[in-house]
């Protein structure tokens, strides 16, 4: 606005100045330069924190000649540090199963060591996966909050997750509202990005009924789409879905134009039904690797172990 004031004030009398200033105020703002944001995603970590026996885990890329080393936690930390060194604005996000189905080093201590490592890695937000419910909803709440009741936590100084777990489609039957946060908004490089989470709708078939006491699981796309108007009303234009559901794929990781021939699985139908406001989807669950364009969104999955 200030750059228009000199010409306005020199050209006109004070009586016309207010009119011209009003016209100046209606000019569209100058477009802002785009902000580059790097999102590093982790899924199906399954508490792979061990430094040996076995390590490193090996990742079989679809187009690789042989499996490549990919984990445990120390290996992952080094890889993330190298990536972050080249990224001015970045976040680490998760697509579920970060804990559960874990090696003894983590499982025998209620997966609290894994959560501590994820905290130190700077995990910002993750959707729930089915394995987060391995010991039921109450145990999961304890892991998230760090409040383990009279029995105490497995680690004396355990304070819970410093990252948010999301689940837009896990509904508390008593209140009719999401049991955890359906979404969060993060500011990165001056830009706001919303992250919405959902777990596979088949969750009730994968965990004990007692572990989901008082909860129901809705369709992933329906639950995610429900919160999009609320997010957009807050002026947020960039929305990323974190969905613990996936696909099967045997083609190259970077297919031409990201059209993944032969991709099949539940995530395709989910993404095709998502609100067009969803810009990208990070998926998990099927332990495959792919980067694909589905409908209007890009869908990513890279399995850790």
mmCIF file of C-alpha atoms in Angstrom:
data_model
loop_
_atom_site.group_PDB
_atom_site.id
_atom_site.type_symbol
_atom_site.label_atom_id
_atom_site.label_comp_id
_atom_site.label_asym_id
_atom_site.label_seq_id
_atom_site.Cartn_x
_atom_site.Cartn_y
_atom_site.Cartn_z
ATOM 1 C CA UNK A 1 0.000 0.000 0.000
ATOM 2 C CA UNK A 2 2.738 2.504 0.884
ATOM 3 C CA UNK A 3 4.247 2.434 -2.576
ATOM 4 C CA UNK A 4 1.039 3.960 -4.025
ATOM 5 C CA UNK A 5 0.790 6.869 -1.574
ATOM 6 C CA UNK A 6 3.283 9.303 -3.162
ATOM 7 C CA UNK A 7 1.643 9.281 -6.597
ATOM 8 C CA UNK A 8 -1.841 9.462 -5.114
ATOM 9 C CA UNK A 9 -1.046 12.417 -2.848
ATOM 10 C CA UNK A 10 0.835 14.453 -5.458
ATOM 11 C CA UNK A 11 -1.759 14.112 -8.186
ATOM 12 C CA UNK A 12 -4.991 14.970 -6.376
ATOM 13 C CA UNK A 13 -6.469 17.344 -3.827
ATOM 14 C CA UNK A 14 -7.312 16.070 -0.376
ATOM 15 C CA UNK A 15 -10.979 15.735 -1.342
ATOM 16 C CA UNK A 16 -10.177 13.157 -4.013
ATOM 17 C CA UNK A 17 -7.337 11.540 -2.106
ATOM 18 C CA UNK A 18 -9.659 9.385 -0.015
ATOM 19 C CA UNK A 19 -11.352 8.022 -3.137
ATOM 20 C CA UNK A 20 -8.069 7.159 -4.784
ATOM 21 C CA UNK A 21 -6.699 5.608 -1.623
ATOM 22 C CA UNK A 22 -9.780 3.403 -1.477
ATOM 23 C CA UNK A 23 -9.123 2.324 -5.047
ATOM 24 C CA UNK A 24 -5.498 1.645 -4.204
ATOM 25 C CA UNK A 25 -6.568 -0.498 -1.267
ATOM 26 C CA UNK A 26 -8.634 -2.690 -3.566
ATOM 27 C CA UNK A 27 -5.687 -3.617 -5.771
ATOM 28 C CA UNK A 28 -4.743 -7.291 -5.368
ATOM 29 C CA UNK A 29 -1.688 -7.943 -3.197
ATOM 30 C CA UNK A 30 1.570 -8.681 -4.931
ATOM 31 C CA UNK A 31 2.006 -12.443 -5.358
ATOM 32 C CA UNK A 32 4.337 -14.057 -2.853
ATOM 33 C CA UNK A 33 7.255 -16.180 -3.934
ATOM 34 C CA UNK A 34 6.615 -19.922 -3.461
ATOM 35 C CA UNK A 35 8.025 -21.541 -0.343
ATOM 36 C CA UNK A 36 9.778 -24.891 -0.684
ATOM 37 C CA UNK A 37 8.817 -27.354 2.057
ATOM 38 C CA UNK A 38 10.260 -30.864 2.346
ATOM 39 C CA UNK A 39 8.130 -33.517 4.011
ATOM 40 C CA UNK A 40 10.005 -36.601 5.194
ATOM 41 C CA UNK A 41 7.616 -39.464 5.914
ATOM 42 C CA UNK A 42 8.113 -42.607 7.967
ATOM 43 C CA UNK A 43 5.724 -45.540 8.070
ATOM 44 C CA UNK A 44 5.696 -49.065 9.436
ATOM 45 C CA UNK A 45 8.736 -48.406 11.606
ATOM 46 C CA UNK A 46 7.524 -51.105 14.025
ATOM 47 C CA UNK A 47 9.940 -50.098 16.776
ATOM 48 C CA UNK A 48 13.091 -50.993 14.815
ATOM 49 C CA UNK A 49 15.420 -49.201 17.218
ATOM 50 C CA UNK A 50 18.117 -51.871 17.581
ATOM 51 C CA UNK A 51 21.721 -51.134 16.715
ATOM 52 C CA UNK A 52 22.461 -54.794 16.007
ATOM 53 C CA UNK A 53 20.863 -58.208 15.637
ATOM 54 C CA UNK A 54 19.494 -57.596 13.105
ATOM 55 C CA UNK A 55 20.710 -54.342 11.588
ATOM 56 C CA UNK A 56 20.585 -52.860 9.196
ATOM 57 C CA UNK A 57 17.196 -53.896 7.916
ATOM 58 C CA UNK A 58 17.081 -54.112 4.145
ATOM 59 C CA UNK A 59 14.729 -52.372 1.747
ATOM 60 C CA UNK A 60 13.908 -54.043 -1.583
ATOM 61 C CA UNK A 61 13.091 -51.207 -3.992
ATOM 62 C CA UNK A 62 10.932 -52.336 -6.922
ATOM 63 C CA UNK A 63 13.610 -51.380 -9.474
ATOM 64 C CA UNK A 64 16.700 -52.214 -7.391
ATOM 65 C CA UNK A 65 19.060 -55.047 -8.320
ATOM 66 C CA UNK A 66 19.425 -56.045 -4.669
ATOM 67 C CA UNK A 67 18.063 -54.970 -1.263
ATOM 68 C CA UNK A 68 19.637 -51.887 0.286
ATOM 69 C CA UNK A 69 20.352 -51.227 3.989
ATOM 70 C CA UNK A 70 17.632 -49.116 5.567
ATOM 71 C CA UNK A 71 17.544 -49.271 9.371
ATOM 72 C CA UNK A 72 17.442 -49.326 12.595
ATOM 73 C CA UNK A 73 17.190 -46.060 14.346
ATOM 74 C CA UNK A 74 20.828 -44.920 14.151
ATOM 75 C CA UNK A 75 20.919 -45.558 10.413
ATOM 76 C CA UNK A 76 17.614 -43.702 10.027
ATOM 77 C CA UNK A 77 18.843 -40.748 12.105
ATOM 78 C CA UNK A 78 21.924 -40.373 9.899
ATOM 79 C CA UNK A 79 19.857 -40.525 6.710
ATOM 80 C CA UNK A 80 17.424 -37.897 8.019
ATOM 81 C CA UNK A 81 20.251 -35.601 9.119
ATOM 82 C CA UNK A 82 21.738 -35.751 5.621
ATOM 83 C CA UNK A 83 18.382 -34.960 4.003
ATOM 84 C CA UNK A 84 17.606 -32.135 6.408
ATOM 85 C CA UNK A 85 20.976 -30.519 5.736
ATOM 86 C CA UNK A 86 19.708 -29.720 2.235
ATOM 87 C CA UNK A 87 16.173 -28.684 3.276
ATOM 88 C CA UNK A 88 15.592 -25.220 4.723
ATOM 89 C CA UNK A 89 11.982 -25.951 5.667
ATOM 90 C CA UNK A 90 11.046 -29.508 6.569
ATOM 91 C CA UNK A 91 8.855 -31.725 8.734
ATOM 92 C CA UNK A 92 8.996 -35.401 9.666
ATOM 93 C CA UNK A 93 5.571 -37.039 9.503
ATOM 94 C CA UNK A 94 4.303 -40.596 9.988
ATOM 95 C CA UNK A 95 1.776 -42.875 8.299
ATOM 96 C CA UNK A 96 1.186 -45.298 11.152
ATOM 97 C CA UNK A 97 2.543 -48.505 12.696
ATOM 98 C CA UNK A 98 5.437 -46.551 14.170
ATOM 99 C CA UNK A 99 5.117 -48.798 17.220
ATOM 100 C CA UNK A 100 3.755 -52.306 17.683
ATOM 101 C CA UNK A 101 4.969 -55.592 16.209
ATOM 102 C CA UNK A 102 8.350 -54.461 17.521
ATOM 103 C CA UNK A 103 11.598 -56.280 18.379
ATOM 104 C CA UNK A 104 12.170 -57.207 22.002
ATOM 105 C CA UNK A 105 14.355 -54.155 22.649
ATOM 106 C CA UNK A 106 11.262 -52.002 22.268
ATOM 107 C CA UNK A 107 8.352 -54.378 22.892
ATOM 108 C CA UNK A 108 9.495 -55.475 26.359
ATOM 109 C CA UNK A 109 9.464 -51.824 27.436
ATOM 110 C CA UNK A 110 5.985 -51.059 26.051
ATOM 111 C CA UNK A 111 7.507 -49.414 22.961
ATOM 112 C CA UNK A 112 8.480 -46.427 25.091
ATOM 113 C CA UNK A 113 12.086 -46.542 23.754
ATOM 114 C CA UNK A 114 10.745 -46.237 20.208
ATOM 115 C CA UNK A 115 8.620 -43.250 21.117
ATOM 116 C CA UNK A 116 11.620 -41.595 22.781
ATOM 117 C CA UNK A 117 13.669 -42.083 19.611
ATOM 118 C CA UNK A 118 10.862 -40.751 17.406
ATOM 119 C CA UNK A 119 10.682 -37.717 19.694
ATOM 120 C CA UNK A 120 14.413 -37.135 19.263
ATOM 121 C CA UNK A 121 14.149 -37.548 15.510
ATOM 122 C CA UNK A 122 11.684 -34.671 15.527
ATOM 123 C CA UNK A 123 8.549 -36.540 14.502
ATOM 124 C CA UNK A 124 5.876 -33.852 14.171
ATOM 125 C CA UNK A 125 2.647 -35.730 13.472
ATOM 126 C CA UNK A 126 1.492 -39.234 12.523
ATOM 127 C CA UNK A 127 -1.715 -41.057 11.840
ATOM 128 C CA UNK A 128 -2.493 -44.130 13.915
ATOM 129 C CA UNK A 129 -1.840 -47.539 12.416
ATOM 130 C CA UNK A 130 -3.457 -50.819 13.388
ATOM 131 C CA UNK A 131 -0.388 -51.884 15.412
ATOM 132 C CA UNK A 132 -0.638 -48.826 17.634
ATOM 133 C CA UNK A 133 -3.683 -50.676 19.070
ATOM 134 C CA UNK A 134 -1.846 -53.951 19.741
ATOM 135 C CA UNK A 135 -2.338 -53.547 23.504
ATOM 136 C CA UNK A 136 -5.637 -51.706 23.309
ATOM 137 C CA UNK A 137 -6.893 -48.148 23.477
ATOM 138 C CA UNK A 138 -5.993 -47.579 27.137
ATOM 139 C CA UNK A 139 -2.381 -48.624 26.689
ATOM 140 C CA UNK A 140 -2.133 -46.441 23.592
ATOM 141 C CA UNK A 141 -3.442 -43.455 25.543
ATOM 142 C CA UNK A 142 -0.743 -44.057 28.146
ATOM 143 C CA UNK A 143 1.955 -44.160 25.495
ATOM 144 C CA UNK A 144 0.692 -40.887 24.000
ATOM 145 C CA UNK A 145 0.206 -38.983 27.262
ATOM 146 C CA UNK A 146 3.022 -40.477 29.332
ATOM 147 C CA UNK A 147 0.518 -40.945 32.171
ATOM 148 C CA UNK A 148 0.814 -44.633 32.995
ATOM 149 C CA UNK A 149 -1.243 -44.591 36.199
ATOM 150 C CA UNK A 150 -0.325 -46.326 39.436
ATOM 151 C CA UNK A 151 1.710 -49.039 37.726
ATOM 152 C CA UNK A 152 4.060 -46.465 36.250
ATOM 153 C CA UNK A 153 5.703 -46.349 32.850
ATOM 154 C CA UNK A 154 8.378 -48.777 31.727
ATOM 155 C CA UNK A 155 10.933 -45.941 31.534
ATOM 156 C CA UNK A 156 11.254 -43.840 34.655
ATOM 157 C CA UNK A 157 11.430 -40.507 32.804
ATOM 158 C CA UNK A 158 8.966 -41.318 30.030
ATOM 159 C CA UNK A 159 6.755 -38.315 29.163
ATOM 160 C CA UNK A 160 4.822 -39.631 26.167
ATOM 161 C CA UNK A 161 4.865 -38.506 22.547
ATOM 162 C CA UNK A 162 6.035 -35.030 21.656
ATOM 163 C CA UNK A 163 4.297 -35.525 18.323
ATOM 164 C CA UNK A 164 0.558 -35.640 17.628
ATOM 165 C CA UNK A 165 -1.217 -38.862 16.738
ATOM 166 C CA UNK A 166 -4.240 -38.311 14.463
ATOM 167 C CA UNK A 167 -7.296 -40.402 13.657
ATOM 168 C CA UNK A 168 -10.172 -38.617 11.949
ATOM 169 C CA UNK A 169 -12.035 -41.894 11.439
ATOM 170 C CA UNK A 170 -11.724 -43.423 14.937
ATOM 171 C CA UNK A 171 -14.850 -42.188 16.670
ATOM 172 C CA UNK A 172 -15.725 -42.218 20.367
ATOM 173 C CA UNK A 173 -19.199 -43.763 20.446
ATOM 174 C CA UNK A 174 -20.188 -41.886 23.607
ATOM 175 C CA UNK A 175 -19.479 -38.406 22.233
ATOM 176 C CA UNK A 176 -19.750 -39.056 18.487
ATOM 177 C CA UNK A 177 -16.488 -37.162 18.014
ATOM 178 C CA UNK A 178 -13.037 -38.300 16.935
ATOM 179 C CA UNK A 179 -11.238 -40.108 19.759
ATOM 180 C CA UNK A 180 -7.991 -38.263 18.949
ATOM 181 C CA UNK A 181 -7.372 -35.097 16.956
ATOM 182 C CA UNK A 182 -8.586 -35.503 13.361
ATOM 183 C CA UNK A 183 -6.053 -32.982 12.060
ATOM 184 C CA UNK A 184 -3.373 -30.474 13.050
ATOM 185 C CA UNK A 185 -1.994 -27.387 11.323
ATOM 186 C CA UNK A 186 1.747 -26.824 11.222
ATOM 187 C CA UNK A 187 3.539 -23.649 10.132
ATOM 188 C CA UNK A 188 6.655 -24.256 8.057
ATOM 189 C CA UNK A 189 8.654 -21.509 6.384
ATOM 190 C CA UNK A 190 5.837 -19.073 7.074
ATOM 191 C CA UNK A 191 3.280 -21.305 5.362
ATOM 192 C CA UNK A 192 0.546 -23.300 7.071
ATOM 193 C CA UNK A 193 -0.020 -26.943 6.171
ATOM 194 C CA UNK A 194 -2.836 -29.112 7.534
ATOM 195 C CA UNK A 195 -2.277 -32.816 8.176
ATOM 196 C CA UNK A 196 -5.311 -35.121 8.430
ATOM 197 C CA UNK A 197 -4.976 -38.699 9.659
ATOM 198 C CA UNK A 198 -6.940 -41.918 9.155
ATOM 199 C CA UNK A 199 -6.305 -45.586 9.906
ATOM 200 C CA UNK A 200 -7.490 -48.493 7.765
ATOM 201 C CA UNK A 201 -11.208 -49.115 8.155
ATOM 202 C CA UNK A 202 -10.378 -52.821 8.625
ATOM 203 C CA UNK A 203 -8.926 -52.019 12.059
ATOM 204 C CA UNK A 204 -11.721 -53.902 13.936
ATOM 205 C CA UNK A 205 -10.733 -57.086 12.088
ATOM 206 C CA UNK A 206 -7.079 -56.731 13.109
ATOM 207 C CA UNK A 207 -7.149 -56.082 16.855
ATOM 208 C CA UNK A 208 -9.012 -57.554 19.817
ATOM 209 C CA UNK A 209 -12.526 -56.180 20.274
ATOM 210 C CA UNK A 210 -11.651 -55.232 23.858
ATOM 211 C CA UNK A 211 -8.879 -53.012 22.516
ATOM 212 C CA UNK A 212 -11.415 -50.868 20.666
ATOM 213 C CA UNK A 213 -13.995 -50.759 23.447
ATOM 214 C CA UNK A 214 -16.292 -47.782 22.920
ATOM 215 C CA UNK A 215 -14.762 -46.875 19.548
ATOM 216 C CA UNK A 216 -16.000 -47.271 15.990
ATOM 217 C CA UNK A 217 -14.013 -46.932 12.791
ATOM 218 C CA UNK A 218 -15.432 -45.026 9.841
ATOM 219 C CA UNK A 219 -14.618 -44.957 6.141
ATOM 220 C CA UNK A 220 -11.274 -43.193 5.648
ATOM 221 C CA UNK A 221 -12.296 -40.836 2.830
ATOM 222 C CA UNK A 222 -15.596 -39.869 4.434
ATOM 223 C CA UNK A 223 -13.899 -38.946 7.705
ATOM 224 C CA UNK A 224 -11.104 -36.975 6.033
ATOM 225 C CA UNK A 225 -13.491 -35.085 3.735
ATOM 226 C CA UNK A 226 -15.643 -34.109 6.709
ATOM 227 C CA UNK A 227 -12.924 -31.919 8.226
ATOM 228 C CA UNK A 228 -11.753 -30.266 4.983
ATOM 229 C CA UNK A 229 -14.290 -27.363 5.140
ATOM 230 C CA UNK A 230 -13.215 -26.638 8.725
ATOM 231 C CA UNK A 231 -9.570 -26.545 7.661
ATOM 232 C CA UNK A 232 -10.246 -24.327 4.629
ATOM 233 C CA UNK A 233 -12.281 -21.935 6.795
ATOM 234 C CA UNK A 234 -9.055 -21.231 8.697
ATOM 235 C CA UNK A 235 -7.384 -20.012 5.512
ATOM 236 C CA UNK A 236 -5.252 -23.123 5.034
ATOM 237 C CA UNK A 237 -4.788 -24.114 1.390
ATOM 238 C CA UNK A 238 -2.258 -26.952 1.659
ATOM 239 C CA UNK A 239 -3.684 -30.211 3.036
ATOM 240 C CA UNK A 240 -1.842 -33.520 3.348
ATOM 241 C CA UNK A 241 -3.531 -36.810 4.268
ATOM 242 C CA UNK A 242 -1.686 -39.425 6.337
ATOM 243 C CA UNK A 243 -3.497 -42.728 5.782
ATOM 244 C CA UNK A 244 -2.538 -46.108 7.191
ATOM 245 C CA UNK A 245 -3.746 -48.075 4.205
ATOM 246 C CA UNK A 246 -1.934 -48.914 1.016
ATOM 247 C CA UNK A 247 -1.534 -50.773 -2.253
ATOM 248 C CA UNK A 248 0.423 -53.532 -3.940
ATOM 249 C CA UNK A 249 2.925 -52.517 -6.603
ATOM 250 C CA UNK A 250 5.751 -54.211 -8.486
ATOM 251 C CA UNK A 251 6.790 -51.483 -10.935
ATOM 252 C CA UNK A 252 9.551 -48.838 -10.859
ATOM 253 C CA UNK A 253 9.586 -46.488 -7.883
ATOM 254 C CA UNK A 254 9.625 -43.419 -10.160
ATOM 255 C CA UNK A 255 7.269 -44.398 -12.962
ATOM 256 C CA UNK A 256 6.883 -42.032 -15.981
ATOM 257 C CA UNK A 257 4.525 -39.191 -15.016
ATOM 258 C CA UNK A 258 3.983 -41.124 -11.768
ATOM 259 C CA UNK A 259 1.398 -43.310 -13.508
ATOM 260 C CA UNK A 260 2.010 -46.598 -11.735
ATOM 261 C CA UNK A 261 0.873 -49.392 -14.024
ATOM 262 C CA UNK A 262 -0.317 -52.366 -12.034
ATOM 263 C CA UNK A 263 -0.907 -50.464 -8.786
ATOM 264 C CA UNK A 264 -3.819 -52.068 -6.957
ATOM 265 C CA UNK A 265 -5.256 -51.963 -3.478
ATOM 266 C CA UNK A 266 -7.612 -50.112 -1.114
ATOM 267 C CA UNK A 267 -5.702 -46.810 -1.159
ATOM 268 C CA UNK A 268 -6.736 -46.205 -4.781
ATOM 269 C CA UNK A 269 -10.453 -46.072 -4.027
ATOM 270 C CA UNK A 270 -9.810 -43.958 -0.925
ATOM 271 C CA UNK A 271 -7.748 -41.356 -2.793
ATOM 272 C CA UNK A 272 -10.206 -41.202 -5.693
ATOM 273 C CA UNK A 273 -12.940 -40.250 -3.233
ATOM 274 C CA UNK A 274 -10.935 -37.609 -1.364
ATOM 275 C CA UNK A 275 -11.843 -33.934 -1.592
ATOM 276 C CA UNK A 276 -9.794 -32.264 -4.381
ATOM 277 C CA UNK A 277 -8.407 -29.945 -1.692
ATOM 278 C CA UNK A 278 -6.139 -32.807 -0.553
ATOM 279 C CA UNK A 279 -2.789 -32.182 -2.236
ATOM 280 C CA UNK A 280 -0.850 -35.311 -1.286
ATOM 281 C CA UNK A 281 -1.292 -38.616 0.531
ATOM 282 C CA UNK A 282 1.301 -40.501 2.548
ATOM 283 C CA UNK A 283 0.193 -44.103 2.916
ATOM 284 C CA UNK A 284 1.413 -47.242 4.651
ATOM 285 C CA UNK A 285 0.361 -50.695 5.832
ATOM 286 C CA UNK A 286 1.164 -52.856 2.771
ATOM 287 C CA UNK A 287 4.972 -52.752 3.038
ATOM 288 C CA UNK A 288 5.459 -51.730 -0.599
ATOM 289 C CA UNK A 289 7.341 -48.813 -2.192
ATOM 290 C CA UNK A 290 5.702 -46.441 -4.682
ATOM 291 C CA UNK A 291 5.250 -42.802 -5.703
ATOM 292 C CA UNK A 292 2.099 -42.533 -7.792
ATOM 293 C CA UNK A 293 -0.432 -40.081 -9.134
ATOM 294 C CA UNK A 294 -3.974 -41.143 -8.217
ATOM 295 C CA UNK A 295 -6.825 -38.888 -9.328
ATOM 296 C CA UNK A 296 -5.833 -35.344 -8.264
ATOM 297 C CA UNK A 297 -3.345 -36.339 -5.560
ATOM 298 C CA UNK A 298 0.122 -37.843 -5.329
ATOM 299 C CA UNK A 299 0.352 -40.923 -3.145
ATOM 300 C CA UNK A 300 3.616 -41.913 -1.472
ATOM 301 C CA UNK A 301 4.682 -45.028 0.358
ATOM 302 C CA UNK A 302 8.172 -46.093 1.345
ATOM 303 C CA UNK A 303 8.362 -48.977 3.785
ATOM 304 C CA UNK A 304 11.094 -48.677 6.422
ATOM 305 C CA UNK A 305 11.999 -52.198 7.443
#
